[in-house]
PDB file of C-alpha atoms in Angstrom:
ATOM      1  CA  GLU X  20     118.623-197.748  71.027  1.00 93.00           C
ATOM      2  CA  VAL X  21     120.208-195.029  73.151  1.00 95.00           C
ATOM      3  CA  GLN X  22     118.511-194.616  76.521  1.00 97.00           C
ATOM      4  CA  LEU X  23     119.265-192.087  79.236  1.00 98.00           C
ATOM      5  CA  VAL X  24     117.244-192.346  82.444  1.00 98.00           C
ATOM      6  CA  GLU X  25     117.624-189.711  85.138  1.00 98.00           C
ATOM      7  CA  SER X  26     116.712-190.276  88.758  1.00 98.00           C
ATOM      8  CA  GLY X  27     117.215-188.731  92.174  1.00 97.00           C
ATOM      9  CA  GLY X  28     115.185-185.565  91.854  1.00 96.00           C
ATOM     10  CA  GLY X  29     112.814-184.336  94.521  1.00 97.00           C
ATOM     11  CA  LEU X  30     111.887-181.579  96.942  1.00 98.00           C
ATOM     12  CA  VAL X  31     114.669-180.189  99.103  1.00 98.00           C
ATOM     13  CA  LYS X  32     115.052-177.181 101.408  1.00 97.00           C
ATOM     14  CA  PRO X  33     117.405-174.330 100.563  1.00 97.00           C
ATOM     15  CA  GLY X  34     120.927-175.259 101.588  1.00 97.00           C
ATOM     16  CA  GLY X  35     120.216-178.943 101.144  1.00 98.00           C
ATOM     17  CA  SER X  36     121.758-181.513  98.830  1.00 98.00           C
ATOM     18  CA  LEU X  37     120.638-183.937  96.153  1.00 98.00           C
ATOM     19  CA  ARG X  38     122.448-186.463  94.014  1.00 98.00           C
ATOM     20  CA  LEU X  39     121.094-187.043  90.543  1.00 98.00           C
ATOM     21  CA  SER X  40     121.998-190.086  88.511  1.00 98.00           C
ATOM     22  CA  CYS X  41     121.728-190.851  84.823  1.00 98.00           C
ATOM     23  CA  ALA X  42     121.775-194.469  83.689  1.00 98.00           C
ATOM     24  CA  ALA X  43     122.901-194.888  80.098  1.00 97.00           C
ATOM     25  CA  SER X  44     122.440-197.780  77.705  1.00 96.00           C
ATOM     26  CA  GLY X  45     122.522-198.548  74.004  1.00 95.00           C
ATOM     27  CA  PHE X  46     125.917-197.013  73.238  1.00 94.00           C
ATOM     28  CA  SER X  47     129.568-197.200  74.223  1.00 94.00           C
ATOM     29  CA  PHE X  48     129.378-195.074  77.366  1.00 95.00           C
ATOM     30  CA  THR X  49     133.118-195.088  78.028  1.00 95.00           C
ATOM     31  CA  ASN X  50     133.884-193.054  74.914  1.00 93.00           C
ATOM     32  CA  VAL X  51     131.177-190.429  75.314  1.00 96.00           C
ATOM     33  CA  TRP X  52     131.193-187.035  76.976  1.00 97.00           C
ATOM     34  CA  MET X  53     128.143-186.401  79.166  1.00 97.00           C
ATOM     35  CA  THR X  54     126.442-183.103  79.903  1.00 98.00           C
ATOM     36  CA  TRP X  55     123.733-181.878  82.265  1.00 98.00           C
ATOM     37  CA  VAL X  56     121.266-179.212  81.146  1.00 98.00           C
ATOM     38  CA  ARG X  57     118.480-177.736  83.258  1.00 98.00           C
ATOM     39  CA  GLN X  58     115.271-175.898  82.561  1.00 98.00           C
ATOM     40  CA  ALA X  59     113.545-173.687  85.105  1.00 98.00           C
ATOM     41  CA  PRO X  60     109.734-173.714  85.060  1.00 96.00           C
ATOM     42  CA  GLY X  61     108.485-172.013  81.897  1.00 95.00           C
ATOM     43  CA  LYS X  62     111.999-170.938  80.941  1.00 97.00           C
ATOM     44  CA  GLY X  63     114.670-171.851  78.412  1.00 97.00           C
ATOM     45  CA  LEU X  64     117.598-174.237  78.514  1.00 98.00           C
ATOM     46  CA  GLU X  65     120.663-173.677  80.701  1.00 98.00           C
ATOM     47  CA  TRP X  66     123.905-175.641  80.508  1.00 98.00           C
ATOM     48  CA  VAL X  67     124.980-176.923  83.921  1.00 98.00           C
ATOM     49  CA  GLY X  68     128.202-178.742  83.163  1.00 98.00           C
ATOM     50  CA  ARG X  69     129.898-181.643  81.435  1.00 97.00           C
ATOM     51  CA  ILE X  70     132.315-184.466  82.014  1.00 97.00           C
ATOM     52  CA  LYS X  71     134.577-185.682  79.264  1.00 96.00           C
ATOM     53  CA  SER X  72     135.378-189.325  78.585  1.00 96.00           C
ATOM     54  CA  GLN X  73     138.128-191.125  80.510  1.00 93.00           C
ATOM     55  CA  VAL X  74     140.358-191.085  77.456  1.00 93.00           C
ATOM     56  CA  ALA X  75     139.981-187.298  77.403  1.00 92.00           C
ATOM     57  CA  GLY X  76     140.901-187.165  81.069  1.00 93.00           C
ATOM     58  CA  ALA X  77     137.366-187.202  82.520  1.00 94.00           C
ATOM     59  CA  THR X  78     137.765-183.488  83.103  1.00 96.00           C
ATOM     60  CA  THR X  79     134.788-181.392  84.121  1.00 97.00           C
ATOM     61  CA  ASP X  80     133.495-177.934  83.309  1.00 96.00           C
ATOM     62  CA  TYR X  81     130.713-176.060  85.068  1.00 98.00           C
ATOM     63  CA  SER X  82     128.603-172.987  84.602  1.00 97.00           C
ATOM     64  CA  VAL X  83     129.419-170.052  86.851  1.00 97.00           C
ATOM     65  CA  ALA X  84     126.007-170.461  88.496  1.00 97.00           C
ATOM     66  CA  VAL X  85     126.842-173.888  89.905  1.00 98.00           C
ATOM     67  CA  LYS X  86     130.641-173.962  90.103  1.00 97.00           C
ATOM     68  CA  GLY X  87     131.772-174.845  93.608  1.00 97.00           C
ATOM     69  CA  ARG X  88     128.388-176.275  94.557  1.00 98.00           C
ATOM     70  CA  PHE X  89     127.792-178.992  91.934  1.00 98.00           C
ATOM     71  CA  THR X  90     130.057-181.897  91.008  1.00 98.00           C
ATOM     72  CA  ILE X  91     129.736-184.193  88.012  1.00 98.00           C
ATOM     73  CA  SER X  92     131.254-187.659  88.125  1.00 97.00           C
ATOM     74  CA  ARG X  93     131.015-190.796  86.056  1.00 97.00           C
ATOM     75  CA  ASP X  94     131.172-194.526  86.740  1.00 96.00           C
ATOM     76  CA  ASP X  95     132.049-196.235  83.490  1.00 96.00           C
ATOM     77  CA  SER X  96     131.668-199.682  85.093  1.00 96.00           C
ATOM     78  CA  GLU X  97     127.985-198.859  85.738  1.00 96.00           C
ATOM     79  CA  ASN X  98     127.401-196.685  82.648  1.00 97.00           C
ATOM     80  CA  THR X  99     126.227-193.938  84.959  1.00 98.00           C
ATOM     81  CA  VAL X 100     126.883-190.242  85.383  1.00 98.00           C
ATOM     82  CA  HIS X 101     126.092-188.391  88.581  1.00 98.00           C
ATOM     83  CA  LEU X 102     125.373-184.792  89.504  1.00 98.00           C
ATOM     84  CA  GLN X 103     126.018-184.019  93.163  1.00 98.00           C
ATOM     85  CA  MET X 104     124.256-180.798  94.083  1.00 98.00           C
ATOM     86  CA  ASN X 105     125.091-179.069  97.358  1.00 98.00           C
ATOM     87  CA  ASP X 106     123.978-175.797  98.940  1.00 98.00           C
ATOM     88  CA  LEU X 107     120.887-175.761  96.756  1.00 98.00           C
ATOM     89  CA  LYS X 108     119.122-172.478  96.095  1.00 98.00           C
ATOM     90  CA  SER X 109     115.598-171.701  94.919  1.00 97.00           C
ATOM     91  CA  GLU X 110     117.005-170.721  91.530  1.00 97.00           C
ATOM     92  CA  ASP X 111     118.229-174.309  91.067  1.00 98.00           C
ATOM     93  CA  THR X 112     114.598-175.440  90.737  1.00 98.00           C
ATOM     94  CA  GLY X 113     113.819-177.056  87.413  1.00 98.00           C
ATOM     95  CA  ILE X 114     114.014-180.137  85.272  1.00 98.00           C
ATOM     96  CA  TYR X 115     117.499-181.589  84.987  1.00 98.00           C
ATOM     97  CA  TYR X 116     118.350-183.393  81.760  1.00 98.00           C
ATOM     98  CA  CYS X 117     121.233-185.740  81.120  1.00 98.00           C
ATOM     99  CA  THR X 118     122.582-185.668  77.568  1.00 98.00           C
ATOM    100  CA  THR X 119     125.272-187.233  75.445  1.00 96.00           C
ATOM    101  CA  ASP X 120     127.715-184.631  74.195  1.00 94.00           C
ATOM    102  CA  TYR X 121     129.146-184.935  70.699  1.00 89.00           C
ATOM    103  CA  SER X 122     131.803-182.226  70.621  1.00 85.00           C
ATOM    104  CA  GLY X 123     129.255-179.968  72.284  1.00 88.00           C
ATOM    105  CA  SER X 124     126.102-180.721  70.314  1.00 92.00           C
ATOM    106  CA  LEU X 125     123.755-182.653  72.571  1.00 96.00           C
ATOM    107  CA  ASP X 126     122.519-185.552  70.530  1.00 95.00           C
ATOM    108  CA  ASN X 127     120.566-187.683  72.997  1.00 97.00           C
ATOM    109  CA  TRP X 128     118.493-186.499  75.955  1.00 98.00           C
ATOM    110  CA  GLY X 129     116.867-188.227  78.876  1.00 98.00           C
ATOM    111  CA  ARG X 130     113.342-187.335  79.944  1.00 98.00           C
ATOM    112  CA  GLY X 131     114.650-185.379  82.898  1.00 98.00           C
ATOM    113  CA  THR X 132     114.163-185.376  86.633  1.00 98.00           C
ATOM    114  CA  GLN X 133     112.435-182.614  88.601  1.00 98.00           C
ATOM    115  CA  VAL X 134     114.322-180.747  91.313  1.00 98.00           C
ATOM    116  CA  SER X 135     112.391-178.378  93.556  1.00 98.00           C
ATOM    117  CA  VAL X 136     114.136-176.221  96.134  1.00 98.00           C
ATOM    118  CA  SER X 137     111.717-174.646  98.572  1.00 96.00           C
ATOM    119  CA  SER X 138     111.267-174.167 102.287  1.00 94.00           C
TER     120      SER X 138
ATOM    121  CA  ASP D  28     130.419-165.955  77.547  1.00 95.00           C
ATOM    122  CA  ILE D  29     128.950-166.107  74.042  1.00 97.00           C
ATOM    123  CA  VAL D  30     125.445-164.674  74.089  1.00 98.00           C
ATOM    124  CA  MET D  31     122.920-166.242  71.701  1.00 98.00           C
ATOM    125  CA  THR D  32     120.008-164.057  70.616  1.00 98.00           C
ATOM    126  CA  GLN D  33     117.042-165.547  68.774  1.00 98.00           C
ATOM    127  CA  SER D  34     114.343-163.778  66.837  1.00 94.00           C
ATOM    128  CA  PRO D  35     111.434-163.655  66.782  1.00 96.00           C
ATOM    129  CA  ASP D  36     110.306-164.806  70.221  1.00 97.00           C
ATOM    130  CA  SER D  37     107.293-166.407  68.588  1.00 97.00           C
ATOM    131  CA  LEU D  38     105.724-166.771  65.181  1.00 96.00           C
ATOM    132  CA  ALA D  39     102.511-168.121  63.740  1.00 97.00           C
ATOM    133  CA  VAL D  40     102.714-169.855  60.392  1.00 96.00           C
ATOM    134  CA  SER D  41     100.018-171.477  58.293  1.00 97.00           C
ATOM    135  CA  LEU D  42     100.225-175.157  57.530  1.00 97.00           C
ATOM    136  CA  GLY D  43     102.416-175.722  54.491  1.00 97.00           C
ATOM    137  CA  GLU D  44     104.054-172.314  54.737  1.00 97.00           C
ATOM    138  CA  ARG D  45     107.685-171.506  55.515  1.00 97.00           C
ATOM    139  CA  ALA D  46     108.931-170.707  59.009  1.00 97.00           C
ATOM    140  CA  THR D  47     112.222-168.889  59.514  1.00 98.00           C
ATOM    141  CA  ILE D  48     114.002-168.501  62.847  1.00 98.00           C
ATOM    142  CA  ASN D  49     117.096-166.380  63.318  1.00 98.00           C
ATOM    143  CA  CYS D  50     119.951-166.786  65.773  1.00 98.00           C
ATOM    144  CA  LYS D  51     122.791-164.380  66.333  1.00 98.00           C
ATOM    145  CA  SER D  52     125.888-165.047  68.411  1.00 98.00           C
ATOM    146  CA  SER D  53     127.822-162.301  70.190  1.00 98.00           C
ATOM    147  CA  ARG D  54     130.997-163.534  68.541  1.00 97.00           C
ATOM    148  CA  SER D  55     131.980-165.897  65.762  1.00 97.00           C
ATOM    149  CA  VAL D  56     131.477-169.619  66.343  1.00 97.00           C
ATOM    150  CA  LEU D  57     133.401-170.559  63.208  1.00 96.00           C
ATOM    151  CA  PHE D  58     136.494-172.576  64.109  1.00 94.00           C
ATOM    152  CA  GLY D  59     139.287-171.673  61.743  1.00 88.00           C
ATOM    153  CA  SER D  60     141.174-174.948  61.728  1.00 90.00           C
ATOM    154  CA  ASN D  61     138.276-177.075  60.482  1.00 91.00           C
ATOM    155  CA  TYR D  62     136.022-174.358  59.067  1.00 94.00           C
ATOM    156  CA  LYS D  63     133.054-175.644  61.040  1.00 96.00           C
ATOM    157  CA  ASN D  64     130.431-173.526  62.742  1.00 97.00           C
ATOM    158  CA  TYR D  65     129.844-174.810  66.280  1.00 97.00           C
ATOM    159  CA  LEU D  66     126.116-174.186  66.206  1.00 97.00           C
ATOM    160  CA  ALA D  67     123.193-176.547  66.853  1.00 98.00           C
ATOM    161  CA  TRP D  68     119.400-176.317  66.710  1.00 98.00           C
ATOM    162  CA  TYR D  69     116.944-178.143  68.971  1.00 98.00           C
ATOM    163  CA  GLN D  70     113.205-178.683  68.947  1.00 98.00           C
ATOM    164  CA  GLN D  71     111.254-179.006  72.189  1.00 98.00           C
ATOM    165  CA  LYS D  72     107.624-180.055  72.150  1.00 97.00           C
ATOM    166  CA  PRO D  73     105.446-179.518  75.252  1.00 94.00           C
ATOM    167  CA  GLY D  74     106.217-181.963  78.028  1.00 94.00           C
ATOM    168  CA  GLN D  75     109.158-183.483  76.152  1.00 97.00           C
ATOM    169  CA  PRO D  76     112.927-183.120  76.322  1.00 98.00           C
ATOM    170  CA  PRO D  77     114.656-181.196  73.547  1.00 98.00           C
ATOM    171  CA  LYS D  78     115.623-183.041  70.397  1.00 98.00           C
ATOM    172  CA  LEU D  79     118.701-182.287  68.303  1.00 98.00           C
ATOM    173  CA  LEU D  80     117.727-181.242  64.783  1.00 98.00           C
ATOM    174  CA  ILE D  81     120.835-179.678  63.259  1.00 98.00           C
ATOM    175  CA  TYR D  82     124.536-179.578  64.163  1.00 97.00           C
ATOM    176  CA  TRP D  83     127.560-177.927  62.566  1.00 97.00           C
ATOM    177  CA  ALA D  84     125.002-175.250  61.634  1.00 97.00           C
ATOM    178  CA  SER D  85     123.645-177.177  58.648  1.00 98.00           C
ATOM    179  CA  THR D  86     123.965-180.959  59.158  1.00 97.00           C
ATOM    180  CA  ARG D  87     120.645-182.647  59.845  1.00 97.00           C
ATOM    181  CA  GLN D  88     120.593-185.217  62.607  1.00 96.00           C
ATOM    182  CA  SER D  89     119.664-188.715  61.472  1.00 94.00           C
ATOM    183  CA  GLY D  90     115.907-189.101  61.120  1.00 96.00           C
ATOM    184  CA  VAL D  91     115.123-185.385  60.949  1.00 97.00           C
ATOM    185  CA  PRO D  92     112.812-184.565  58.022  1.00 97.00           C
ATOM    186  CA  ASP D  93     114.418-182.670  55.176  1.00 96.00           C
ATOM    187  CA  ARG D  94     111.941-179.803  55.541  1.00 97.00           C
ATOM    188  CA  PHE D  95     114.242-178.656  58.355  1.00 98.00           C
ATOM    189  CA  SER D  96     117.396-176.894  57.212  1.00 98.00           C
ATOM    190  CA  GLY D  97     120.064-174.790  58.844  1.00 98.00           C
ATOM    191  CA  SER D  98     122.230-172.118  57.290  1.00 98.00           C
ATOM    192  CA  GLY D  99     124.571-169.300  58.179  1.00 97.00           C
ATOM    193  CA  SER D 100     128.108-168.782  59.359  1.00 96.00           C
ATOM    194  CA  ARG D 101     130.211-166.961  61.944  1.00 97.00           C
ATOM    195  CA  THR D 102     127.601-164.985  63.905  1.00 98.00           C
ATOM    196  CA  ASP D 103     124.344-165.223  61.947  1.00 98.00           C
ATOM    197  CA  PHE D 104     122.322-168.387  61.566  1.00 98.00           C
ATOM    198  CA  THR D 105     118.886-169.436  60.371  1.00 98.00           C
ATOM    199  CA  LEU D 106     116.651-172.445  60.905  1.00 98.00           C
ATOM    200  CA  THR D 107     114.086-172.894  58.150  1.00 98.00           C
ATOM    201  CA  ILE D 108     111.076-175.168  58.132  1.00 98.00           C
ATOM    202  CA  SER D 109     110.169-175.240  54.464  1.00 97.00           C
ATOM    203  CA  SER D 110     106.591-176.459  54.782  1.00 96.00           C
ATOM    204  CA  LEU D 111     105.214-176.343  58.302  1.00 97.00           C
ATOM    205  CA  GLN D 112     103.410-179.432  59.541  1.00 97.00           C
ATOM    206  CA  ALA D 113     101.138-179.668  62.574  1.00 97.00           C
ATOM    207  CA  GLU D 114     103.729-181.780  64.405  1.00 97.00           C
ATOM    208  CA  ASP D 115     106.296-178.970  64.095  1.00 97.00           C
ATOM    209  CA  VAL D 116     104.543-176.865  66.740  1.00 97.00           C
ATOM    210  CA  ALA D 117     107.276-176.499  69.332  1.00 98.00           C
ATOM    211  CA  VAL D 118     109.880-174.203  70.816  1.00 98.00           C
ATOM    212  CA  TYR D 119     113.155-174.071  68.894  1.00 98.00           C
ATOM    213  CA  TYR D 120     116.527-173.252  70.452  1.00 98.00           C
ATOM    214  CA  CYS D 121     119.910-172.498  68.960  1.00 98.00           C
ATOM    215  CA  GLN D 122     123.058-173.352  70.923  1.00 98.00           C
ATOM    216  CA  GLN D 123     126.732-172.615  70.449  1.00 98.00           C
ATOM    217  CA  TYR D 124     129.351-175.194  71.371  1.00 97.00           C
ATOM    218  CA  TYR D 125     132.402-173.234  70.264  1.00 96.00           C
ATOM    219  CA  THR D 126     133.424-172.745  73.872  1.00 95.00           C
ATOM    220  CA  THR D 127     132.241-173.366  77.397  1.00 94.00           C
ATOM    221  CA  PRO D 128     129.970-172.362  78.879  1.00 96.00           C
ATOM    222  CA  LEU D 129     127.740-173.821  76.196  1.00 97.00           C
ATOM    223  CA  THR D 130     124.980-171.273  75.715  1.00 98.00           C
ATOM    224  CA  PHE D 131     121.475-171.376  74.291  1.00 98.00           C
ATOM    225  CA  GLY D 132     119.270-168.805  72.675  1.00 98.00           C
ATOM    226  CA  GLY D 133     116.104-167.843  74.483  1.00 97.00           C
ATOM    227  CA  GLY D 134     113.888-169.938  72.228  1.00 98.00           C
ATOM    228  CA  THR D 135     111.345-169.279  69.485  1.00 98.00           C
ATOM    229  CA  LYS D 136     107.824-170.608  69.839  1.00 98.00           C
ATOM    230  CA  VAL D 137     106.309-171.768  66.547  1.00 98.00           C
ATOM    231  CA  GLU D 138     102.538-172.019  66.331  1.00 97.00           C
ATOM    232  CA  ILE D 139     100.004-172.663  63.624  1.00 94.00           C
TER     233      ILE D 139
END
């Protein structure tokens, strides 16, 4: 059974940093692209960014809203993907979901981790 | 960026009746070399993460009941629930994956 478990969320002041992690199990992590999606309170879904598999170069793409502030990385030895978030803003508040990415359709989702940015 | 526009924002359907949700993309998501539409549908129930229902515009994800169907091509797509069940109350999102940034529609809330 595919499992994705996010962690690392919390309350942080504007300008602060957080590092989210997503532990994956139940599938061959090495071959899978991973994507982060967020959802602001009471709002819709917003793509944050993705990291391709190592065989595809482990390249990353980001939304304009987070480019330059967020970094996605992966540790295939630990079956984990990370989202390093710097210079956080109030508009970054929301639930952050880790997903598997099958050519862009997001076929498995974690339960999410809450990030709150407030002074 | 490709803008995804869903309609309606919400709809109320009686149990056993048909629900139809529309999604329009600002440009074609049909990839010419494989003739696939890079369009997915998700269901999100309150307090839960989204769940993939349909990909390639019309392929049901494993385990999804066959009352859910997707149709359309290029810029106009539809998600149909043929006979609404109580457990189908949720918000439904379309998403294009033709190009980054991946973009979602604003969601359609389906109620009884």
